[in-house]
PDB file of C-alpha atoms and ligand atoms in Angstrom:
ATOM      1  CA  MET A   1      -7.083  16.228  -7.782  1.00  0.00           C
ATOM      2  CA  THR A   2      -4.596  13.657  -6.538  1.00  0.00           C
ATOM      3  CA  ARG A   3      -6.072  10.918  -4.372  1.00  0.00           C
ATOM      4  CA  TYR A   4      -3.924   9.118  -1.803  1.00  0.00           C
ATOM      5  CA  ARG A   5      -5.027   5.486  -1.788  1.00  0.00           C
ATOM      6  CA  TYR A   6      -3.782   2.611   0.362  1.00  0.00           C
ATOM      7  CA  TYR A   7      -4.336  -0.497  -1.775  1.00  0.00           C
ATOM      8  CA  THR A   8      -3.289  -3.801  -0.299  1.00  0.00           C
ATOM      9  CA  ALA A   9      -4.168  -7.355   0.607  1.00  0.00           C
ATOM     10  CA  THR A  10      -4.541  -8.413   4.208  1.00  0.00           C
ATOM     11  CA  THR A  11      -5.259 -11.491   6.269  1.00  0.00           C
ATOM     12  CA  LEU A  12      -8.558 -11.621   8.122  1.00  0.00           C
ATOM     13  CA  ASP A  13      -6.694 -10.802  11.345  1.00  0.00           C
ATOM     14  CA  GLY A  14      -5.077  -7.730   9.856  1.00  0.00           C
ATOM     15  CA  PHE A  15      -1.579  -8.665   8.718  1.00  0.00           C
ATOM     16  CA  LEU A  16       0.196  -7.701   5.487  1.00  0.00           C
ATOM     17  CA  ALA A  17       2.907 -10.311   5.830  1.00  0.00           C
ATOM     18  CA  ASP A  18       4.061 -12.847   8.384  1.00  0.00           C
ATOM     19  CA  ASP A  19       6.832 -12.167  10.890  1.00  0.00           C
ATOM     20  CA  ALA A  20       9.432 -13.168   8.267  1.00  0.00           C
ATOM     21  CA  ASP A  21       7.835 -10.887   5.612  1.00  0.00           C
ATOM     22  CA  SER A  22       6.497 -13.886   3.677  1.00  0.00           C
ATOM     23  CA  LEU A  23       3.443 -13.497   1.413  1.00  0.00           C
ATOM     24  CA  ALA A  24       3.003 -17.254   0.954  1.00  0.00           C
ATOM     25  CA  TRP A  25      -0.475 -16.966   2.554  1.00  0.00           C
ATOM     26  CA  LEU A  26      -1.412 -14.465  -0.183  1.00  0.00           C
ATOM     27  CA  PHE A  27      -0.082 -16.351  -3.190  1.00  0.00           C
ATOM     28  CA  ALA A  28      -2.071 -19.433  -2.083  1.00  0.00           C
ATOM     29  CA  GLN A  29      -5.401 -17.619  -2.633  1.00  0.00           C
ATOM     30  CA  HIS A  30      -7.564 -17.642  -5.746  1.00  0.00           C
ATOM     31  CA  ILE A  31      -8.308 -14.297  -7.408  1.00  0.00           C
ATOM     32  CA  GLU A  32      -9.991 -13.345 -10.705  1.00  0.00           C
ATOM     33  CA  GLU A  33      -7.590 -10.994 -12.527  1.00  0.00           C
ATOM     34  CA  ASP A  34     -10.487  -8.970 -13.974  1.00  0.00           C
ATOM     35  CA  GLY A  35     -12.739  -9.225 -10.912  1.00  0.00           C
ATOM     36  CA  PRO A  36     -13.731  -6.545  -8.390  1.00  0.00           C
ATOM     37  CA  GLY A  37     -10.821  -4.662  -6.857  1.00  0.00           C
ATOM     38  CA  ASN A  38      -8.350  -6.010  -9.415  1.00  0.00           C
ATOM     39  CA  SER A  39      -4.890  -4.501  -9.491  1.00  0.00           C
ATOM     40  CA  ALA A  40      -4.853  -3.587 -13.208  1.00  0.00           C
ATOM     41  CA  THR A  41      -7.878  -1.299 -12.842  1.00  0.00           C
ATOM     42  CA  PHE A  42      -6.414   0.281  -9.713  1.00  0.00           C
ATOM     43  CA  ILE A  43      -2.943   0.776 -11.188  1.00  0.00           C
ATOM     44  CA  ALA A  44      -4.345   2.389 -14.354  1.00  0.00           C
ATOM     45  CA  ASP A  45      -5.062   5.544 -12.317  1.00  0.00           C
ATOM     46  CA  VAL A  46      -1.776   5.561 -10.379  1.00  0.00           C
ATOM     47  CA  GLY A  47       0.906   8.171 -11.113  1.00  0.00           C
ATOM     48  CA  VAL A  48       3.137   7.747  -8.062  1.00  0.00           C
ATOM     49  CA  GLN A  49       3.820   4.972  -5.586  1.00  0.00           C
ATOM     50  CA  VAL A  50       5.142   5.355  -2.069  1.00  0.00           C
ATOM     51  CA  MET A  51       6.298   2.632   0.292  1.00  0.00           C
ATOM     52  CA  GLY A  52       8.371   1.886   3.358  1.00  0.00           C
ATOM     53  CA  ALA A  53      11.864   0.425   3.313  1.00  0.00           C
ATOM     54  CA  THR A  54      10.851  -3.144   4.209  1.00  0.00           C
ATOM     55  CA  THR A  55       8.333  -3.295   1.385  1.00  0.00           C
ATOM     56  CA  TYR A  56      10.900  -1.879  -1.056  1.00  0.00           C
ATOM     57  CA  THR A  57      13.633  -4.339  -0.154  1.00  0.00           C
ATOM     58  CA  TRP A  58      11.126  -7.229  -0.253  1.00  0.00           C
ATOM     59  CA  ILE A  59      10.026  -6.228  -3.762  1.00  0.00           C
ATOM     60  CA  LEU A  60      13.631  -5.967  -4.943  1.00  0.00           C
ATOM     61  CA  GLU A  61      14.387  -9.439  -3.630  1.00  0.00           C
ATOM     62  CA  HIS A  62      11.193 -11.214  -4.707  1.00  0.00           C
ATOM     63  CA  GLU A  63       9.035  -9.367  -7.284  1.00  0.00           C
ATOM     64  CA  ARG A  64      11.115  -6.741  -9.102  1.00  0.00           C
ATOM     65  CA  ASP A  65       8.446  -6.307 -11.779  1.00  0.00           C
ATOM     66  CA  TRP A  66       6.140  -4.872  -9.091  1.00  0.00           C
ATOM     67  CA  LEU A  67       8.235  -1.707  -9.485  1.00  0.00           C
ATOM     68  CA  PRO A  68       6.740  -0.108 -12.591  1.00  0.00           C
ATOM     69  CA  GLU A  69       8.542   2.771 -14.271  1.00  0.00           C
ATOM     70  CA  ILE A  70       6.693   5.549 -12.473  1.00  0.00           C
ATOM     71  CA  PRO A  71       7.923   7.917  -9.757  1.00  0.00           C
ATOM     72  CA  THR A  72       8.477   5.832  -6.631  1.00  0.00           C
ATOM     73  CA  PHE A  73       9.232   7.328  -3.213  1.00  0.00           C
ATOM     74  CA  VAL A  74      10.673   5.040  -0.549  1.00  0.00           C
ATOM     75  CA  PHE A  75      10.592   6.148   3.088  1.00  0.00           C
ATOM     76  CA  THR A  76      13.793   5.130   4.798  1.00  0.00           C
ATOM     77  CA  HIS A  77      16.546   6.233   7.150  1.00  0.00           C
ATOM     78  CA  ARG A  78      18.936   3.889   5.363  1.00  0.00           C
ATOM     79  CA  ASP A  79      21.309   4.386   2.476  1.00  0.00           C
ATOM     80  CA  LEU A  80      19.525   2.106  -0.021  1.00  0.00           C
ATOM     81  CA  GLU A  81      20.340   1.563  -3.694  1.00  0.00           C
ATOM     82  CA  PRO A  82      17.772   2.953  -6.181  1.00  0.00           C
ATOM     83  CA  ALA A  83      16.454   0.136  -8.395  1.00  0.00           C
ATOM     84  CA  ASN A  84      16.052   2.533 -11.326  1.00  0.00           C
ATOM     85  CA  GLU A  85      15.948   6.263 -12.138  1.00  0.00           C
ATOM     86  CA  HIS A  86      12.337   6.549 -10.921  1.00  0.00           C
ATOM     87  CA  VAL A  87      13.153   5.651  -7.310  1.00  0.00           C
ATOM     88  CA  SER A  88      13.809   8.395  -4.716  1.00  0.00           C
ATOM     89  CA  PHE A  89      14.396   8.068  -0.989  1.00  0.00           C
ATOM     90  CA  VAL A  90      12.680  10.312   1.548  1.00  0.00           C
ATOM     91  CA  ALA A  91      12.326  10.524   5.337  1.00  0.00           C
ATOM     92  CA  GLY A  92      10.196  12.343   7.860  1.00  0.00           C
ATOM     93  CA  SER A  93       6.511  13.197   7.745  1.00  0.00           C
ATOM     94  CA  PRO A  94       4.619  12.557   4.496  1.00  0.00           C
ATOM     95  CA  ALA A  95       3.446  16.169   4.781  1.00  0.00           C
ATOM     96  CA  ASP A  96       7.032  17.346   4.195  1.00  0.00           C
ATOM     97  CA  HIS A  97       6.914  15.711   0.757  1.00  0.00           C
ATOM     98  CA  ARG A  98       3.333  16.353  -0.311  1.00  0.00           C
ATOM     99  CA  ALA A  99       4.244  18.993  -2.873  1.00  0.00           C
ATOM    100  CA  ALA A 100       6.747  16.622  -4.498  1.00  0.00           C
ATOM    101  CA  PHE A 101       4.280  13.717  -4.514  1.00  0.00           C
ATOM    102  CA  ASP A 102       1.484  15.857  -5.975  1.00  0.00           C
ATOM    103  CA  ALA A 103       3.764  17.301  -8.648  1.00  0.00           C
ATOM    104  CA  ALA A 104       5.021  13.863  -9.665  1.00  0.00           C
ATOM    105  CA  ALA A 105       1.483  12.432  -9.723  1.00  0.00           C
ATOM    106  CA  ASP A 106       0.303  15.266 -11.999  1.00  0.00           C
ATOM    107  CA  GLY A 107      -3.364  14.724 -11.112  1.00  0.00           C
ATOM    108  CA  ARG A 108      -3.180  10.929 -10.975  1.00  0.00           C
ATOM    109  CA  ASP A 109      -3.389   8.844  -7.801  1.00  0.00           C
ATOM    110  CA  VAL A 110      -0.687   8.199  -5.234  1.00  0.00           C
ATOM    111  CA  TRP A 111      -0.553   4.505  -4.313  1.00  0.00           C
ATOM    112  CA  VAL A 112       0.397   4.137  -0.680  1.00  0.00           C
ATOM    113  CA  MET A 113       1.690   0.541  -0.839  1.00  0.00           C
ATOM    114  CA  GLY A 114       2.462   0.073   2.828  1.00  0.00           C
ATOM    115  CA  GLY A 115       3.445  -1.048   5.317  1.00  0.00           C
ATOM    116  CA  GLY A 116       0.808  -0.312   7.860  1.00  0.00           C
ATOM    117  CA  GLY A 117       2.901   2.100   9.908  1.00  0.00           C
ATOM    118  CA  LEU A 118       3.557   4.243   6.861  1.00  0.00           C
ATOM    119  CA  ALA A 119      -0.130   4.153   5.860  1.00  0.00           C
ATOM    120  CA  ALA A 120      -0.962   5.428   9.347  1.00  0.00           C
ATOM    121  CA  GLU A 121       1.640   8.188   8.978  1.00  0.00           C
ATOM    122  CA  PHE A 122      -0.162   9.309   5.812  1.00  0.00           C
ATOM    123  CA  ALA A 123      -3.532   9.158   7.589  1.00  0.00           C
ATOM    124  CA  ALA A 124      -2.181  11.156  10.542  1.00  0.00           C
ATOM    125  CA  ALA A 125      -0.921  13.796   8.110  1.00  0.00           C
ATOM    126  CA  GLY A 126      -4.389  14.027   6.520  1.00  0.00           C
ATOM    127  CA  MET A 127      -2.932  12.447   3.378  1.00  0.00           C
ATOM    128  CA  LEU A 128      -4.946   9.253   3.075  1.00  0.00           C
ATOM    129  CA  ASP A 129      -8.234   9.453   1.201  1.00  0.00           C
ATOM    130  CA  GLU A 130      -9.066   5.776   0.785  1.00  0.00           C
ATOM    131  CA  VAL A 131      -8.198   2.292   1.976  1.00  0.00           C
ATOM    132  CA  LEU A 132      -8.830  -0.503  -0.539  1.00  0.00           C
ATOM    133  CA  VAL A 133      -8.297  -3.954   0.939  1.00  0.00           C
ATOM    134  CA  SER A 134      -8.575  -7.487  -0.338  1.00  0.00           C
ATOM    135  CA  ILE A 135      -9.172  -9.629   2.727  1.00  0.00           C
ATOM    136  CA  ALA A 136      -7.929 -13.222   2.479  1.00  0.00           C
ATOM    137  CA  PRO A 137      -9.602 -16.083   4.354  1.00  0.00           C
ATOM    138  CA  VAL A 138      -6.568 -16.803   6.469  1.00  0.00           C
ATOM    139  CA  THR A 139      -5.252 -15.750   9.856  1.00  0.00           C
ATOM    140  CA  LEU A 140      -1.590 -15.585  10.870  1.00  0.00           C
ATOM    141  CA  GLY A 141      -1.797 -14.736  14.550  1.00  0.00           C
ATOM    142  CA  SER A 142       1.136 -12.353  14.208  1.00  0.00           C
ATOM    143  CA  GLY A 143       3.009 -10.504  11.494  1.00  0.00           C
ATOM    144  CA  LYS A 144       3.303  -7.060   9.893  1.00  0.00           C
ATOM    145  CA  PRO A 145       0.170  -5.065  10.729  1.00  0.00           C
ATOM    146  CA  LEU A 146      -2.280  -3.656   8.173  1.00  0.00           C
ATOM    147  CA  PHE A 147      -2.496  -0.333   9.979  1.00  0.00           C
ATOM    148  CA  GLY A 148      -0.497   1.392  12.677  1.00  0.00           C
ATOM    149  CA  GLY A 149      -2.983   3.762  14.254  1.00  0.00           C
ATOM    150  CA  ALA A 150      -6.573   4.478  15.333  1.00  0.00           C
ATOM    151  CA  PHE A 151      -8.726   5.985  12.599  1.00  0.00           C
ATOM    152  CA  ASP A 152     -12.384   6.111  11.614  1.00  0.00           C
ATOM    153  CA  LEU A 153     -13.273   4.909   8.125  1.00  0.00           C
ATOM    154  CA  ALA A 154     -16.530   4.690   6.181  1.00  0.00           C
ATOM    155  CA  LEU A 155     -17.306   1.645   4.048  1.00  0.00           C
ATOM    156  CA  GLN A 156     -18.072   2.727   0.466  1.00  0.00           C
ATOM    157  CA  GLU A 157     -18.023  -0.531  -1.506  1.00  0.00           C
ATOM    158  CA  CYS A 158     -17.862  -4.220  -0.722  1.00  0.00           C
ATOM    159  CA  ASP A 159     -17.617  -7.181  -3.106  1.00  0.00           C
ATOM    160  CA  ARG A 160     -16.180 -10.652  -3.598  1.00  0.00           C
ATOM    161  CA  ASN A 161     -13.283 -11.640  -5.824  1.00  0.00           C
ATOM    162  CA  GLY A 162     -12.414 -15.336  -5.691  1.00  0.00           C
ATOM    163  CA  ASP A 163     -11.322 -16.096  -2.141  1.00  0.00           C
ATOM    164  CA  PHE A 164     -11.236 -12.422  -1.156  1.00  0.00           C
ATOM    165  CA  VAL A 165     -13.637  -9.918   0.336  1.00  0.00           C
ATOM    166  CA  VAL A 166     -12.830  -6.655  -1.421  1.00  0.00           C
ATOM    167  CA  ALA A 167     -13.702  -3.434   0.378  1.00  0.00           C
ATOM    168  CA  ARG A 168     -13.159   0.257  -0.233  1.00  0.00           C
ATOM    169  CA  TYR A 169     -13.269   2.754   2.630  1.00  0.00           C
ATOM    170  CA  ASP A 170     -13.008   6.510   2.912  1.00  0.00           C
ATOM    171  CA  VAL A 171     -10.672   7.641   5.679  1.00  0.00           C
ATOM    172  CA  LEU A 172     -12.584  10.032   7.948  1.00  0.00           C
ATOM    173  CA  GLY A 173      -9.830  10.976  10.412  1.00  0.00           C
ATOM    174  CA  PRO A 174      -8.459  10.069  13.836  1.00  0.00           C
ATOM    175  CA  LEU A 175     -10.737   7.741  15.819  1.00  0.00           C
ATOM    176  CA  LYS A 176     -12.963   9.671  18.211  1.00  0.00           C
ATOM    177  CA  THR A 177     -13.186   7.784  21.470  1.00  0.00           C
ATOM    178  CA  SER A 178     -15.921   9.871  23.117  1.00  0.00           C
TER     179      SER A 178
HETATM  180  N1  NAP B 201      -0.096  -7.842   1.656  1.00  0.00           N
HETATM  181  C1  NAP B 201       0.316  -6.942   0.798  1.00  0.00           C
HETATM  182  O1  NAP B 201      -0.291  -6.740  -0.267  1.00  0.00           O
HETATM  183  C2  NAP B 201       1.493  -6.102   1.167  1.00  0.00           C
HETATM  184  C3  NAP B 201       1.545  -4.762   0.771  1.00  0.00           C
HETATM  185  C4  NAP B 201       2.631  -3.992   1.181  1.00  0.00           C
HETATM  186  C5  NAP B 201       3.628  -4.547   1.947  1.00  0.00           C
HETATM  187  N2  NAP B 201       3.565  -5.852   2.276  1.00  0.00           N
HETATM  188  C6  NAP B 201       4.598  -6.467   3.122  1.00  0.00           C
HETATM  189  O2  NAP B 201       4.333  -6.044   4.450  1.00  0.00           O
HETATM  190  C7  NAP B 201       5.563  -5.831   5.139  1.00  0.00           C
HETATM  191  C8  NAP B 201       5.583  -4.401   5.654  1.00  0.00           C
HETATM  192  O3  NAP B 201       6.747  -4.184   6.364  1.00  0.00           O
HETATM  193  P1  NAP B 201       6.824  -3.083   7.522  1.00  0.00           P
HETATM  194  O4  NAP B 201       5.674  -3.245   8.448  1.00  0.00           O
HETATM  195  O5  NAP B 201       8.203  -3.136   8.070  1.00  0.00           O
HETATM  196  O6  NAP B 201       6.579  -1.694   6.802  1.00  0.00           O
HETATM  197  P2  NAP B 201       7.322  -0.811   5.689  1.00  0.00           P
HETATM  198  O7  NAP B 201       6.552   0.475   5.649  1.00  0.00           O
HETATM  199  O8  NAP B 201       7.445  -1.542   4.408  1.00  0.00           O
HETATM  200  O9  NAP B 201       8.783  -0.542   6.241  1.00  0.00           O
HETATM  201  C9  NAP B 201       8.957   0.108   7.480  1.00  0.00           C
HETATM  202  C10 NAP B 201      10.256   0.872   7.409  1.00  0.00           C
HETATM  203  O10 NAP B 201      10.113   2.005   6.535  1.00  0.00           O
HETATM  204  C11 NAP B 201      10.918   3.073   7.005  1.00  0.00           C
HETATM  205  N3  NAP B 201      10.043   4.213   7.338  1.00  0.00           N
HETATM  206  C12 NAP B 201       8.714   4.191   7.626  1.00  0.00           C
HETATM  207  N4  NAP B 201       8.257   5.440   7.855  1.00  0.00           N
HETATM  208  C13 NAP B 201       9.322   6.262   7.700  1.00  0.00           C
HETATM  209  C14 NAP B 201       9.508   7.665   7.786  1.00  0.00           C
HETATM  210  N5  NAP B 201       8.488   8.491   8.087  1.00  0.00           N
HETATM  211  N6  NAP B 201      10.732   8.179   7.532  1.00  0.00           N
HETATM  212  C15 NAP B 201      11.780   7.355   7.218  1.00  0.00           C
HETATM  213  N7  NAP B 201      11.671   6.014   7.113  1.00  0.00           N
HETATM  214  C16 NAP B 201      10.463   5.476   7.369  1.00  0.00           C
HETATM  215  C17 NAP B 201      11.653   2.537   8.249  1.00  0.00           C
HETATM  216  O11 NAP B 201      12.818   1.884   7.765  1.00  0.00           O
HETATM  217  P3  NAP B 201      14.338   2.250   8.119  1.00  0.00           P
HETATM  218  O12 NAP B 201      14.315   3.199   9.280  1.00  0.00           O
HETATM  219  O13 NAP B 201      14.956   0.944   8.440  1.00  0.00           O
HETATM  220  O14 NAP B 201      14.908   2.826   6.882  1.00  0.00           O
HETATM  221  C18 NAP B 201      10.706   1.460   8.737  1.00  0.00           C
HETATM  222  O15 NAP B 201      11.335   0.488   9.541  1.00  0.00           O
HETATM  223  C19 NAP B 201       6.675  -6.147   4.153  1.00  0.00           C
HETATM  224  O16 NAP B 201       7.055  -7.498   4.320  1.00  0.00           O
HETATM  225  C20 NAP B 201       6.006  -6.005   2.805  1.00  0.00           C
HETATM  226  O17 NAP B 201       6.605  -6.777   1.798  1.00  0.00           O
HETATM  227  C21 NAP B 201       2.516  -6.639   1.936  1.00  0.00           C
END
């Protein structure tokens, strides 16, 4: 059964990147490559990655090797260039594309890479099973938000890796306010 998992790093005040999309705050942190929540263990189960247009263009400009040769769906309204034959462009609700994502994942996980608005779109569509965050000991005050909506989650695991608090949550559904 395909799991939809939002795996990311965040500042303590809930930002994925600063206002200029810089990850300098992230690269300054210490992490143990084989420690809790490490990316290699997570990626070993991933069959598909999905991301928003800002994340895609940032990766192309700065870290092209973060685009492994697996099916990659980029949400955009723009006419972007595919980086390789594995990249497809989609728009609209994640639910409209679930069959395609599931088929491409073939039982493996879908990595929802972000940003936070897109992660919330997946959660709103009932297509986000888990949030796995590495929380850095830094605040930015403003930037690109970790999440774009109000949802209830349940903490399943919590650990330390280097400078980071590493936590895994199940997504329960829209936040109940009463
Ligand atoms: N800390 C980390 O580990 C981490 C992880 C992931 C990302 N990041 C960074 O965080 C930042 C996130 O940027 P962001 O907040 O702008 O989010 P984003 O999700 O990367 O990009 C948002 C854009 O995606 C497109 N989009 C989103 N939902 C869509 C939909 N349903 N249909 C069609 N297009 C849709 C829209 O672009 P258009 O309408 O313009 O096409 C929207 O402006 C980036 O700088 C990224 O590099 C950091």
